[in-house]
Structures are given as C-alpha cells and as structure tokens.
JSON list of C-alpha atoms in Angstrom, two decimals:
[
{"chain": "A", "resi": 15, "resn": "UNK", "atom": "CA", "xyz": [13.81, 4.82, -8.27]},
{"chain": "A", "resi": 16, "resn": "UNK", "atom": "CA", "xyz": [11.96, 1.67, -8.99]},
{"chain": "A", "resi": 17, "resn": "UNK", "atom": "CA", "xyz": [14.78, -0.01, -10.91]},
{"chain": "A", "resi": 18, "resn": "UNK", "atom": "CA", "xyz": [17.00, 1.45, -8.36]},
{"chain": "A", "resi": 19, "resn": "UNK", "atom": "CA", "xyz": [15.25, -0.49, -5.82]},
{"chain": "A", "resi": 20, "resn": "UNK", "atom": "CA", "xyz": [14.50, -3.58, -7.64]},
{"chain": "A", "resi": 21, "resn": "UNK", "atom": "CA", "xyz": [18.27, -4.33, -8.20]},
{"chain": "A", "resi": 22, "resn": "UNK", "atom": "CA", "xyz": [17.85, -5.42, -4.39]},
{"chain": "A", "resi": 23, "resn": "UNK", "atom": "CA", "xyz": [14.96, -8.11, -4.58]},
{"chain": "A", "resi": 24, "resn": "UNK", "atom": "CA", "xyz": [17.22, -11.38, -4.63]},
{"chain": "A", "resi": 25, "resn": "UNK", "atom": "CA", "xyz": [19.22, -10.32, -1.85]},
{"chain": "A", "resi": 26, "resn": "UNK", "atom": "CA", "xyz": [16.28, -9.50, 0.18]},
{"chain": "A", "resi": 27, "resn": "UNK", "atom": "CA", "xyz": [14.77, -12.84, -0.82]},
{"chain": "A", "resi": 28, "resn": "UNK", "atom": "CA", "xyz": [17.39, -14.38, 0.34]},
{"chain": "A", "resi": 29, "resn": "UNK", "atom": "CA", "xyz": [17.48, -12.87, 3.81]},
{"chain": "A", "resi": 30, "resn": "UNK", "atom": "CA", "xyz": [13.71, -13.55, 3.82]},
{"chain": "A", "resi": 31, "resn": "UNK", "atom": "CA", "xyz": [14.73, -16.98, 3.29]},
{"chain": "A", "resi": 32, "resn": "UNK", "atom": "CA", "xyz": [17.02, -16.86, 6.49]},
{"chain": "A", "resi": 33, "resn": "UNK", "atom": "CA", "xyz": [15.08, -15.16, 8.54]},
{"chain": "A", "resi": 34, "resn": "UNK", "atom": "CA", "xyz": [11.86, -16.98, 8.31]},
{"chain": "A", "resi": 35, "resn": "UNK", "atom": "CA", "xyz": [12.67, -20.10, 10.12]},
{"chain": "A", "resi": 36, "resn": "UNK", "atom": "CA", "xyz": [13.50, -18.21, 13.25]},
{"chain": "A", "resi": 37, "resn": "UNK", "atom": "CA", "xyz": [10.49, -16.27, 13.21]},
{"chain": "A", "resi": 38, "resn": "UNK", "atom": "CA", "xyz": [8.15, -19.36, 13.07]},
{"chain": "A", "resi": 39, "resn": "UNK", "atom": "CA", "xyz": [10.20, -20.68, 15.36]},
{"chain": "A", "resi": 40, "resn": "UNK", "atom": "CA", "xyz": [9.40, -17.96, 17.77]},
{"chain": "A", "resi": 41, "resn": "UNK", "atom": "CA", "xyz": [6.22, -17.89, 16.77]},
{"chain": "A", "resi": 42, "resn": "UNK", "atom": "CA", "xyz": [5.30, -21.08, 17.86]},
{"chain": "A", "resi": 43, "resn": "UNK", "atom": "CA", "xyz": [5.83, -20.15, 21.82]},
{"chain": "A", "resi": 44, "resn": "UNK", "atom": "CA", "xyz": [3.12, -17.14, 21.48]},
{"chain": "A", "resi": 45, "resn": "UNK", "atom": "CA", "xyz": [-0.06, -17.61, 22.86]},
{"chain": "A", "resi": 46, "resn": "UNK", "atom": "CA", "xyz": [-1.68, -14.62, 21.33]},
{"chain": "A", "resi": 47, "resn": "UNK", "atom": "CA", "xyz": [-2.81, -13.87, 17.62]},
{"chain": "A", "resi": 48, "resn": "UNK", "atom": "CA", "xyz": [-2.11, -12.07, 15.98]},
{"chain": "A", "resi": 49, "resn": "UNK", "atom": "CA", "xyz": [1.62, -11.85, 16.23]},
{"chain": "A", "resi": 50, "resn": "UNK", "atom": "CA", "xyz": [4.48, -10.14, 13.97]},
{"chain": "A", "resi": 51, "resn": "UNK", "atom": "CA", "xyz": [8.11, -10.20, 13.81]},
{"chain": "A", "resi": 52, "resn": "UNK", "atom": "CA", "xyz": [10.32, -7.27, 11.53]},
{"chain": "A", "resi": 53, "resn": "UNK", "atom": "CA", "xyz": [13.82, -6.80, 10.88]},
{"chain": "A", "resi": 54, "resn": "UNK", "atom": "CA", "xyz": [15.68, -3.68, 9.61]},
{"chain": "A", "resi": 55, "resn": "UNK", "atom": "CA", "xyz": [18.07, -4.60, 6.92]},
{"chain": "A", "resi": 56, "resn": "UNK", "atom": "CA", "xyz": [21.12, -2.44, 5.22]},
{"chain": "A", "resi": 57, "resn": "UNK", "atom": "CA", "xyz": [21.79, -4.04, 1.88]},
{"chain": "A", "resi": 58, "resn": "UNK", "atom": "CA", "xyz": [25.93, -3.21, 2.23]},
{"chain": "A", "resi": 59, "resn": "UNK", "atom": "CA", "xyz": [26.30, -2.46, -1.44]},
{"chain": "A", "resi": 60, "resn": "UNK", "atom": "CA", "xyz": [24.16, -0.06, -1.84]},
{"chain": "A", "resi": 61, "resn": "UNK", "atom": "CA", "xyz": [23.11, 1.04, 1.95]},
{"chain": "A", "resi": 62, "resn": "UNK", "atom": "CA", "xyz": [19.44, 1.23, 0.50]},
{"chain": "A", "resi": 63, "resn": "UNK", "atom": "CA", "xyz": [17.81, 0.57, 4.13]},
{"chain": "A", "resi": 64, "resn": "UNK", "atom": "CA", "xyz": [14.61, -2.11, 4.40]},
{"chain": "A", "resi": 65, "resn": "UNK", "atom": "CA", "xyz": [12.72, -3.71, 6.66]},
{"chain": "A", "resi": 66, "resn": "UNK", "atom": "CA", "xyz": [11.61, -7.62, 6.47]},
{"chain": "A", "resi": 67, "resn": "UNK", "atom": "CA", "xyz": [8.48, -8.65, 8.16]},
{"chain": "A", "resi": 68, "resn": "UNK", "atom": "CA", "xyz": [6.75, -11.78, 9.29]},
{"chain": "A", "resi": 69, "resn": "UNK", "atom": "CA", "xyz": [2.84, -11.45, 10.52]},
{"chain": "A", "resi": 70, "resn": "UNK", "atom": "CA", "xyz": [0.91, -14.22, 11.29]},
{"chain": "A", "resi": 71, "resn": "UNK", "atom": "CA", "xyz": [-3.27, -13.78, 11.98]},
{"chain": "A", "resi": 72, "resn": "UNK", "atom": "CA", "xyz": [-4.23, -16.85, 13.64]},
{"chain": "A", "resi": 73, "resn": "UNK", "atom": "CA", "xyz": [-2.74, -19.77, 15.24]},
{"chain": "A", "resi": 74, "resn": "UNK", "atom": "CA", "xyz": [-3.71, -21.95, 11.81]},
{"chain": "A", "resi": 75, "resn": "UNK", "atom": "CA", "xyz": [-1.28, -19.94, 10.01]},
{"chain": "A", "resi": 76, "resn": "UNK", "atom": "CA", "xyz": [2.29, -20.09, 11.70]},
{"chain": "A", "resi": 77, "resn": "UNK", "atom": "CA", "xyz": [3.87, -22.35, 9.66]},
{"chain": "A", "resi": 78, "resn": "UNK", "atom": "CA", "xyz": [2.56, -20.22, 6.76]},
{"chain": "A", "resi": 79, "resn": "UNK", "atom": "CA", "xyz": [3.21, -16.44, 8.00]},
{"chain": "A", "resi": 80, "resn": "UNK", "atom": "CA", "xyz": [2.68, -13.57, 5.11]},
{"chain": "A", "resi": 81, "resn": "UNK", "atom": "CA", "xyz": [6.14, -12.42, 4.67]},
{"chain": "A", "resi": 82, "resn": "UNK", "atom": "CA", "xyz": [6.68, -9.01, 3.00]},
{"chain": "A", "resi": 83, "resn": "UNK", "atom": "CA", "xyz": [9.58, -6.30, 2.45]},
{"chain": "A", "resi": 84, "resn": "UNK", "atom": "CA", "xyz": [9.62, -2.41, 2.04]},
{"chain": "A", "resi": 85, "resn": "UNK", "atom": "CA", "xyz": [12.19, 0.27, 1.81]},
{"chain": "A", "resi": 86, "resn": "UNK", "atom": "CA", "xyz": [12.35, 2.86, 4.78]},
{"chain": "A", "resi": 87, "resn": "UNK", "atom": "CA", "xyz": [13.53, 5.82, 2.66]},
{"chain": "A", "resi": 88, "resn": "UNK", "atom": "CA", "xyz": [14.73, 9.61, 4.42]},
{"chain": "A", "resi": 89, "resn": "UNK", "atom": "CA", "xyz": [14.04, 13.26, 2.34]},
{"chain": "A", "resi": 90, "resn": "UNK", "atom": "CA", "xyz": [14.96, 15.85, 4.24]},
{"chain": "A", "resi": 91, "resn": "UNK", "atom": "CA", "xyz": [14.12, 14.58, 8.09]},
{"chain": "A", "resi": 92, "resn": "UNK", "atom": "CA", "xyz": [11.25, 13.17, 6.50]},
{"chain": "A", "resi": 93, "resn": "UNK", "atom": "CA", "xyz": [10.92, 9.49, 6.60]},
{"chain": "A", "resi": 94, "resn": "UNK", "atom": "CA", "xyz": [8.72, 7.13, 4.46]},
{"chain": "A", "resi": 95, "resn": "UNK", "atom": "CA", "xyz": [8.30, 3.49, 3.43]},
{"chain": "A", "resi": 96, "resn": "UNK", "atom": "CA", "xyz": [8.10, 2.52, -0.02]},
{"chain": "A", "resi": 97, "resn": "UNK", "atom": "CA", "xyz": [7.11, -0.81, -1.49]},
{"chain": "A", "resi": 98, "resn": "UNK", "atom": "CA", "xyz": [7.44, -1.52, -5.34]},
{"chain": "A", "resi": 99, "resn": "UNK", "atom": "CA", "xyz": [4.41, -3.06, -7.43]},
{"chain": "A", "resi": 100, "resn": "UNK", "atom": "CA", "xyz": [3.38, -4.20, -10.28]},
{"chain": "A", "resi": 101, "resn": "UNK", "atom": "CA", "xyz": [-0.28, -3.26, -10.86]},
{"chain": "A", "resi": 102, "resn": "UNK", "atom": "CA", "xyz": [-2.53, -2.44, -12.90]},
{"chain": "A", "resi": 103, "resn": "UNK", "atom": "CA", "xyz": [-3.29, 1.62, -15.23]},
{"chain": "A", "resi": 104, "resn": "UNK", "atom": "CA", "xyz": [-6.13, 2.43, -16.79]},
{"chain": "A", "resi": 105, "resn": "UNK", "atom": "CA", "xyz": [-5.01, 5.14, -19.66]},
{"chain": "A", "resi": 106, "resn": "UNK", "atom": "CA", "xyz": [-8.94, 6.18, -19.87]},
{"chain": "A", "resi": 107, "resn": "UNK", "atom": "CA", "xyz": [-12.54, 4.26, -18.24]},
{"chain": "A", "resi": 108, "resn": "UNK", "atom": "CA", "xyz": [-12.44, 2.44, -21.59]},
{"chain": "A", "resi": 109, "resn": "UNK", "atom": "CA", "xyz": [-9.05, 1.51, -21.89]},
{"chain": "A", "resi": 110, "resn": "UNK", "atom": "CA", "xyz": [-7.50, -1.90, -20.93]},
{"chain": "A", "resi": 111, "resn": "UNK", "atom": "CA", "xyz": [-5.65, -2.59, -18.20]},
{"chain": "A", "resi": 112, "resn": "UNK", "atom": "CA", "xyz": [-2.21, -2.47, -18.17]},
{"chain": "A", "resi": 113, "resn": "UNK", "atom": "CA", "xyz": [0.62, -3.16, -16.12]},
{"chain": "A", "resi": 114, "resn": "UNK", "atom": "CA", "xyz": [3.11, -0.57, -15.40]},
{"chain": "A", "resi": 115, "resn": "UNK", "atom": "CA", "xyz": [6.12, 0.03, -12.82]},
{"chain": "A", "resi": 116, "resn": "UNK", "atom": "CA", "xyz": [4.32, 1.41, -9.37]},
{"chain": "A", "resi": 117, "resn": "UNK", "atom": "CA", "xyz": [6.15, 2.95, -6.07]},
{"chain": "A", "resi": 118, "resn": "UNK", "atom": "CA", "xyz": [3.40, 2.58, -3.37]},
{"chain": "A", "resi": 119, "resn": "UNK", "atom": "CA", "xyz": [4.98, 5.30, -0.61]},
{"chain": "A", "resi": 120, "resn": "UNK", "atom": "CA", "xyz": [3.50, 5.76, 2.70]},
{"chain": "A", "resi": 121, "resn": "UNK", "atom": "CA", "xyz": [4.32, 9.10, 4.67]},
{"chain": "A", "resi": 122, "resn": "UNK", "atom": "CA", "xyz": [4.27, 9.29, 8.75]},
{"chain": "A", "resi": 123, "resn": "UNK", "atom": "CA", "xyz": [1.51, 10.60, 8.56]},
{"chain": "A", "resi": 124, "resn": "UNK", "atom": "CA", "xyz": [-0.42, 8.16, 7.10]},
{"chain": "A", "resi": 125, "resn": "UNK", "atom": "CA", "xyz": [0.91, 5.26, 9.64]},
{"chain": "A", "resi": 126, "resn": "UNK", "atom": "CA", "xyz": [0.41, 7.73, 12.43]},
{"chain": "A", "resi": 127, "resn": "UNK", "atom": "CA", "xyz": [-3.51, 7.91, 11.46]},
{"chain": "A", "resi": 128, "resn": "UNK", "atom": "CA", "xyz": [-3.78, 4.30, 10.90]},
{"chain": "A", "resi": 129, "resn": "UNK", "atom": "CA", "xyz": [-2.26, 3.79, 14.58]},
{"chain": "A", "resi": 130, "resn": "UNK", "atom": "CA", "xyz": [-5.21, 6.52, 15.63]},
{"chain": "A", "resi": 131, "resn": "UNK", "atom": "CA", "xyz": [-7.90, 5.47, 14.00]},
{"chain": "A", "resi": 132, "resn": "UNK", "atom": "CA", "xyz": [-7.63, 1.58, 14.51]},
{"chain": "A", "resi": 133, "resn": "UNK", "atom": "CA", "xyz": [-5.01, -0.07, 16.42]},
{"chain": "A", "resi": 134, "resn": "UNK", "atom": "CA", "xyz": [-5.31, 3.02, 19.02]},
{"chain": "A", "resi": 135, "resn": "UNK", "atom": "CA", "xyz": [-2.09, 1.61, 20.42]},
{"chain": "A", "resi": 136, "resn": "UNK", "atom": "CA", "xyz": [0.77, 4.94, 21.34]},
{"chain": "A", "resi": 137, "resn": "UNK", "atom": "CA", "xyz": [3.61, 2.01, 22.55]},
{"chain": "A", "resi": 138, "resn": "UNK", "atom": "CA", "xyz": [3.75, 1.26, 18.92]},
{"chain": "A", "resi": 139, "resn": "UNK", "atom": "CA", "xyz": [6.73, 2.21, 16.83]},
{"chain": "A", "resi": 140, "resn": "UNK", "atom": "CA", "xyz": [7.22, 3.58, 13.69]},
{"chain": "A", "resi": 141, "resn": "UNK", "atom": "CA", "xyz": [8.07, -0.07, 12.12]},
{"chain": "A", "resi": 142, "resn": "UNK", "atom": "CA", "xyz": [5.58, -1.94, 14.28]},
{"chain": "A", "resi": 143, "resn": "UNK", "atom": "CA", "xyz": [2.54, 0.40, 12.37]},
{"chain": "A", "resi": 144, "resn": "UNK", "atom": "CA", "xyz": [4.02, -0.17, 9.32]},
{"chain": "A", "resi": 145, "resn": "UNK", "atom": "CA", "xyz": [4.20, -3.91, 9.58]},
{"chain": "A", "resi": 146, "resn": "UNK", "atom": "CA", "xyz": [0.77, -4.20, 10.67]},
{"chain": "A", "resi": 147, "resn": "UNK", "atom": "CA", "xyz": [-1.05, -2.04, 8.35]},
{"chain": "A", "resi": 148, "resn": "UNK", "atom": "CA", "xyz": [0.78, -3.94, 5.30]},
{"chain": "A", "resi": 149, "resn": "UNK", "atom": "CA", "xyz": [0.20, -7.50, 6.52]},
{"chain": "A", "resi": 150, "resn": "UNK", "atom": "CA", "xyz": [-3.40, -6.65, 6.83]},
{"chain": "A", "resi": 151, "resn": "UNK", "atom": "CA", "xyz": [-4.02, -4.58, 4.32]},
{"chain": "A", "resi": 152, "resn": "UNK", "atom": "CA", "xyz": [-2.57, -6.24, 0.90]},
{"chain": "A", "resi": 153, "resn": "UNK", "atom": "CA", "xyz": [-5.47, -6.08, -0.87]},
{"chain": "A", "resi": 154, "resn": "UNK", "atom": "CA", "xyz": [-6.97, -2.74, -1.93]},
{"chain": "A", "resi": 155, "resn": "UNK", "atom": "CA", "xyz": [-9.22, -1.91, -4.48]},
{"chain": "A", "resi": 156, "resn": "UNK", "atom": "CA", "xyz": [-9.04, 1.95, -6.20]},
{"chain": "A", "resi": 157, "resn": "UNK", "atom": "CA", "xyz": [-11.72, 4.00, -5.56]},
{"chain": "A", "resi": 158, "resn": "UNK", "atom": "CA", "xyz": [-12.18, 7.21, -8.23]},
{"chain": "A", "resi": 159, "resn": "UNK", "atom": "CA", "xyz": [-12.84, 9.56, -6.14]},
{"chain": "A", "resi": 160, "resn": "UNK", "atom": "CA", "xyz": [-15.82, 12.83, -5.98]},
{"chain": "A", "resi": 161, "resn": "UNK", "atom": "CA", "xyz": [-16.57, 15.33, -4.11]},
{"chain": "A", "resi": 162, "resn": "UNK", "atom": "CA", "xyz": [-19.25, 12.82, -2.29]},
{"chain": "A", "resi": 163, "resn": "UNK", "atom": "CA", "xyz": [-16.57, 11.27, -1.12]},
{"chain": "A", "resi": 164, "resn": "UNK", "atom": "CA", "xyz": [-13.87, 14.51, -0.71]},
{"chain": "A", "resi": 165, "resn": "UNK", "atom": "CA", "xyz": [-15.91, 17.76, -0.29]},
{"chain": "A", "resi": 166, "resn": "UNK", "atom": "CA", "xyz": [-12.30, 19.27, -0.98]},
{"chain": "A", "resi": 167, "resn": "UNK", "atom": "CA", "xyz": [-11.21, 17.32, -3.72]},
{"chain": "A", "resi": 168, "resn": "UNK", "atom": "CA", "xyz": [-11.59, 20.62, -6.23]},
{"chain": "A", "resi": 169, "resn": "UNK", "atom": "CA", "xyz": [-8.32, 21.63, -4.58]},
{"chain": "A", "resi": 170, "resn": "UNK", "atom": "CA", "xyz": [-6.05, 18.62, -5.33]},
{"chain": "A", "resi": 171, "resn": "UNK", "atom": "CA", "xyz": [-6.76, 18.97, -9.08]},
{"chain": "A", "resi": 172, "resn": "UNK", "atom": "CA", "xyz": [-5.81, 15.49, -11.04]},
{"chain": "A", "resi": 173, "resn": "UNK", "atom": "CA", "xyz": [-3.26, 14.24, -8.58]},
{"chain": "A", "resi": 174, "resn": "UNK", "atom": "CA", "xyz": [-5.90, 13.34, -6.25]},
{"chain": "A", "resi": 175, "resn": "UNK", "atom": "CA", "xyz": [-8.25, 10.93, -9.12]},
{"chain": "A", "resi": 176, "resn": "UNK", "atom": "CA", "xyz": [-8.32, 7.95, -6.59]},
{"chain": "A", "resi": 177, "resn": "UNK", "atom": "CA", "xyz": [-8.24, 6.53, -3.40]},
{"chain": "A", "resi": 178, "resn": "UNK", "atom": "CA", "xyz": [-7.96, 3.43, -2.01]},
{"chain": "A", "resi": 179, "resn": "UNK", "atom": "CA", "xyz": [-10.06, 1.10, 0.12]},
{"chain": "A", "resi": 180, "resn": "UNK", "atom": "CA", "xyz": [-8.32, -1.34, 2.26]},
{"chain": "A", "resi": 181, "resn": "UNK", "atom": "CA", "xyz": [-9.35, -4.33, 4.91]},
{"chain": "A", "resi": 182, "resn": "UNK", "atom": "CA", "xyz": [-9.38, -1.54, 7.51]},
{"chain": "A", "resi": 183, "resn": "UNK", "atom": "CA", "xyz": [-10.41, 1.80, 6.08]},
{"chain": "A", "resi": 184, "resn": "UNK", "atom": "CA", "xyz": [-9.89, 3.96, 3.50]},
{"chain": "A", "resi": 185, "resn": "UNK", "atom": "CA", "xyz": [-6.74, 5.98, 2.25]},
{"chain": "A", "resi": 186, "resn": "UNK", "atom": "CA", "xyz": [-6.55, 8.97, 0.41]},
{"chain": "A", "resi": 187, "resn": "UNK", "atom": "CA", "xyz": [-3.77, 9.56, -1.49]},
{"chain": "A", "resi": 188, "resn": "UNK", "atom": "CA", "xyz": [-2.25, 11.26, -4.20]},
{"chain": "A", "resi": 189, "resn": "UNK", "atom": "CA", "xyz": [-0.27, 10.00, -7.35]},
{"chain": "A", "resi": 190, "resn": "UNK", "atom": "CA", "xyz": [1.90, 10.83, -10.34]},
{"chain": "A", "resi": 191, "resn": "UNK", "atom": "CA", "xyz": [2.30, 9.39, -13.75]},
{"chain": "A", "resi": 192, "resn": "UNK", "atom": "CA", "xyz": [6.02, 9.24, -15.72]},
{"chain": "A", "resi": 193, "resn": "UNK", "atom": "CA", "xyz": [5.59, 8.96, -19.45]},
{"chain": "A", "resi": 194, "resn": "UNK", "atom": "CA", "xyz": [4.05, 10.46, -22.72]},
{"chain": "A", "resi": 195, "resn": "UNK", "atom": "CA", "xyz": [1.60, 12.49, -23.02]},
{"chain": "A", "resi": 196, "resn": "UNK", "atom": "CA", "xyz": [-0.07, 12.82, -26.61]},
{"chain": "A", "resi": 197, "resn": "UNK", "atom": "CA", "xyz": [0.05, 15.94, -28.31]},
{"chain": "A", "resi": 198, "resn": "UNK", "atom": "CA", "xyz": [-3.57, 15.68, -29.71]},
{"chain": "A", "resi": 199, "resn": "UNK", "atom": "CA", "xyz": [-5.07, 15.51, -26.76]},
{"chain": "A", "resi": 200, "resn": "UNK", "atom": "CA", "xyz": [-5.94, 11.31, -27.29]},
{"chain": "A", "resi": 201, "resn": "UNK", "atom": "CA", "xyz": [-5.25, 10.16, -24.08]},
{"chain": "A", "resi": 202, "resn": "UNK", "atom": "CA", "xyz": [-6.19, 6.56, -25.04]},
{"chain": "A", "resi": 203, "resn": "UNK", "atom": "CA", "xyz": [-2.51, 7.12, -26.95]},
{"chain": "A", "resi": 204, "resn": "UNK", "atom": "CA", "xyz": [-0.51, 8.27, -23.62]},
{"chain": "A", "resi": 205, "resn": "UNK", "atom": "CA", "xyz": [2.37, 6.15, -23.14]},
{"chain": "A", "resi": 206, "resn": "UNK", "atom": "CA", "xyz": [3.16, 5.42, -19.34]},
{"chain": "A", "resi": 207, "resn": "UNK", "atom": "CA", "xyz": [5.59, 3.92, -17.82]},
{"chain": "A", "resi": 208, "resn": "UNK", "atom": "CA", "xyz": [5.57, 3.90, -14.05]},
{"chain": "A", "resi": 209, "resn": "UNK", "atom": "CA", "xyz": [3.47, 5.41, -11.58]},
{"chain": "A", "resi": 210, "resn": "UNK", "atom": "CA", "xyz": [4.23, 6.90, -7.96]},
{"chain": "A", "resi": 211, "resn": "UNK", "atom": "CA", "xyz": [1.07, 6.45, -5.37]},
{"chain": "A", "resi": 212, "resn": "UNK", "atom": "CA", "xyz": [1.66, 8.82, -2.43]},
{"chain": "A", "resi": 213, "resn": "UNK", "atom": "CA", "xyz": [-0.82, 7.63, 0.44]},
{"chain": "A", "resi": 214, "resn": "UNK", "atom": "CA", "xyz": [-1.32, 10.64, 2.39]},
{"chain": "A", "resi": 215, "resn": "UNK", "atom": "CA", "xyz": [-3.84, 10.06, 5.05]},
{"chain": "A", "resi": 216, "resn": "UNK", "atom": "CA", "xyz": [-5.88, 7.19, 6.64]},
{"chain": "A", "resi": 217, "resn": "UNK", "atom": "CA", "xyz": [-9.79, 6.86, 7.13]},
{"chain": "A", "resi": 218, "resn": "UNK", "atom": "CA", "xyz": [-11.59, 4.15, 9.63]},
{"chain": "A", "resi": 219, "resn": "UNK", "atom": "CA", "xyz": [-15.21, 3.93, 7.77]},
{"chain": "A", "resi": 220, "resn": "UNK", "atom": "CA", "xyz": [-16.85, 3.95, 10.84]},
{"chain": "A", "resi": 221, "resn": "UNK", "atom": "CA", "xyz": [-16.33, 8.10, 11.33]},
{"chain": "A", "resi": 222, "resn": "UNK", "atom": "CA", "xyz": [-16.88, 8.56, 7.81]},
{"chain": "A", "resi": 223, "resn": "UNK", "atom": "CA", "xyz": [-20.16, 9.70, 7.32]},
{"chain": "A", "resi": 224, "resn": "UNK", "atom": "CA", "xyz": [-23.12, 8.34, 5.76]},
{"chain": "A", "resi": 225, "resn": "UNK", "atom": "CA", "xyz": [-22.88, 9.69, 2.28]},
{"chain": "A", "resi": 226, "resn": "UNK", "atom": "CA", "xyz": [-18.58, 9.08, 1.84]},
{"chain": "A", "resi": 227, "resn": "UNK", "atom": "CA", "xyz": [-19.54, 5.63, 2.29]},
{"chain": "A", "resi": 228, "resn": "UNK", "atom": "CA", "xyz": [-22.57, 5.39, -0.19]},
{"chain": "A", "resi": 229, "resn": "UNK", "atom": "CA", "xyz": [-20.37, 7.10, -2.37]},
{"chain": "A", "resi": 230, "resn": "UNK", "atom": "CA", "xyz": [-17.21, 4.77, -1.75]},
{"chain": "A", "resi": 231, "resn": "UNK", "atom": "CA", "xyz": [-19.66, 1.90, -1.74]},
{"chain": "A", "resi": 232, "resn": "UNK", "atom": "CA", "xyz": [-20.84, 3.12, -5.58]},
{"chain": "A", "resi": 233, "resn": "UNK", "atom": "CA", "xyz": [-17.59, 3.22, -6.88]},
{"chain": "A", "resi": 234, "resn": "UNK", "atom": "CA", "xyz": [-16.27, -0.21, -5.50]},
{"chain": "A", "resi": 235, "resn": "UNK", "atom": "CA", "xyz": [-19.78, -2.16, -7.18]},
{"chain": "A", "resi": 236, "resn": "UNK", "atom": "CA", "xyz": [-18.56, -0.25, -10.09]},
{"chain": "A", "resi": 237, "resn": "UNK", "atom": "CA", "xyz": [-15.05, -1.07, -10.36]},
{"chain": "A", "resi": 238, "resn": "UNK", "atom": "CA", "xyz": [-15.56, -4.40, -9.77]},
{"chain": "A", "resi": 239, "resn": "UNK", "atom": "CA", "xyz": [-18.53, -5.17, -12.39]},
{"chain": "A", "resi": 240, "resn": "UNK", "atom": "CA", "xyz": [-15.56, -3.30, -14.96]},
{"chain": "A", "resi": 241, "resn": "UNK", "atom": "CA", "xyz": [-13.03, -5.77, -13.97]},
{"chain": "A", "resi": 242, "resn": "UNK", "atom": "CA", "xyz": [-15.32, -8.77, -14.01]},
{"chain": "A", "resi": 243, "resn": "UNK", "atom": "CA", "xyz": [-16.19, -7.88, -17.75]},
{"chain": "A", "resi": 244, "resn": "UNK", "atom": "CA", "xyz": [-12.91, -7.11, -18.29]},
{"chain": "A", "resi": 245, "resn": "UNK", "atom": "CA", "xyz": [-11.65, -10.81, -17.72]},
{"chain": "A", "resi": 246, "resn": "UNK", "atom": "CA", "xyz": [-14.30, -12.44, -19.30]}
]
C-alpha cells in the first residue's frame, strides 16, 4: 500500500504547486484566523482519490500556509484517510531508532471525536475535520501505553503498545508491524519493514482524569530524556 501510494507524490506536488497561489490569494481577503482551504483530487491514472489542504493559523502566516496531502481511502462503506510517513521504530527500549515505511490511517470515528471533543462544531464535514486536526496536529510524540493510562488495555493485547499525544489531545490507536520475526525469540534481531498506525479514537486531556494524565505525563518526560540521549 505504501509504495502503491507513494508512486503518486510528484503529481500531487505538483498540484500543490498549482493550487497554492490561489489559496493565499484567497486567503488574503479573510478577516478571521484561523482559516483553511482543501481540495479533493483523483489522480486519473490510477483513480487513487486525495485531498490537498492549505491551513493557515494566524494572519503572520498567509504567505507561508502549512500545506499537506492525504489519501481518502473506501473498505467496505467504510471510509478513512491515510497519510504516508517516514518515522521512526524502536525494535526493543534499547534498540536504536530506525526509520521504516509508516501508513498513519485515521477512521471516522476518530475525526468524529476530535470534532466532539474540541472543535464542537456539527456544520463541519468529513474533509473540513480532517484538515483541521492534521494542520494542527503534525507533531505527536508516542506514548507507551499502561493500564494507568487504559484501564482496558489487557484486552487489546500488543496491538495496542502506544498512543499518541498531539497539540490537542490524545489518540489511542492501534498498530501493526510487516516483517521478520526471529525465531529465537531475539527481538533486537526482528527485521521490519513498514508499519500501519490505526488511530482509533480521540481524547481532549481536559476529561481525562487525573491519573491518565500523570501517567501520560510520565511517559512523555521519559521518551523524551531517551531521545535526547539518543542524539547526543
């Protein structure tokens, strides 16, 4: 799926390209921030279905908008966005990093959550959620998560390791590794190759309780003091 997908990235850039002027140029006459623009686009080859956006936070920014891209994918009725990454895999807590091939996919669920929880806004559509919650939320930092954090967690079993925090909340979510698997056990000798992350439902801290975000606050400080050692 991810090379699939990835075949597309230079046309999209280049509709990026020609769409952007236009939105700044529309952006300009708005005189409320923050402001977003998308547009749904059929790559003809392939009919692989996408949608372009444009989000701008503040006036200071619209000749600079964050422009992004993700797939708008159908199974069965069901309809998801997808958005390909490079990131980072941890094989064990004492591994390295690497990088590895990683579909982020986002059900309706999620989006319909996100629109609950913090933009509490129903004229919204389907893209419009979507757009937002990416523009804002590009940045997220994996949280391993516990049963301090997910009472339930018992009954996801490994698929569930991590969660993610985000600018606006958190998001649980659920993933699955392609690859290797040693025989003896070793998993420090695993060999994977991609990754799928299946974000599954969305969290605003503030109706968390007091002990998820202790919890969630534990792991982040110890994430980050691992990836500040790592780079030095």
């Amino acid at each position: 799926m991810y090379d699939h997908l990835s075949k597309d990235l230079n046309k999209i850039q280049i509709k990026k390209d020609c769409l952007l002027p236009k939105a700044i140029k529309e952006f300009k006459k708005a005189k409320r921030f923050p402001i977003y623009k998308w547009h749904e686009y059929t790559i003809p080859a392939t009919q692989n279905k996408y949608m372009i956006f444009f989000y701008v936070g503040h006036r200071a920014l619209i000749e600079k908008p964050y422009v992004g891209h993700c797939a708008i994918v159908f199974e069965k009725n069901k309809r998801f966005i997808m958005q390909l990454i490079a990131g980072g895999y941890k094989l064990t807590e004492d591994s390295p990093e690497i990088l590895i091939r990683q579909i982020h996919t986002y059900s309706s669920h999620f989006f319909e959550r996100y629109n609950e929880r913090i933009l509490k806004n129903k004229s919204l559509s389907a893209n419009d959620i979507a757009c937002i919650f990416l523009s804002r939320n590009q940045e997220r930092m994996p949280i391993k998560m516990n049963s301090n954090i997910n009472k339930h967690i018992e009954g996801y079993g490994d698929s569930a390791k991590f969660g993610y925090r985000v600018r606006d909340g958190f998001c649980f979510a659920r993933e699955a590794v392609q690859g290797t698997v040693s025989e003896d056990g070793d998993r420090h000798k695993d060999k994977i190759d991609a990754m799928m992350v299946m974000y599954t439902t969305f969290m605003n801290e503030s109706d968390m309780n007091k002990s998820q975000i202790s919890a969630i606050n534990k792991e982040h400080i110890r994430i980050w003091l691992q990836h500040i050692q790592y780079i030095h």
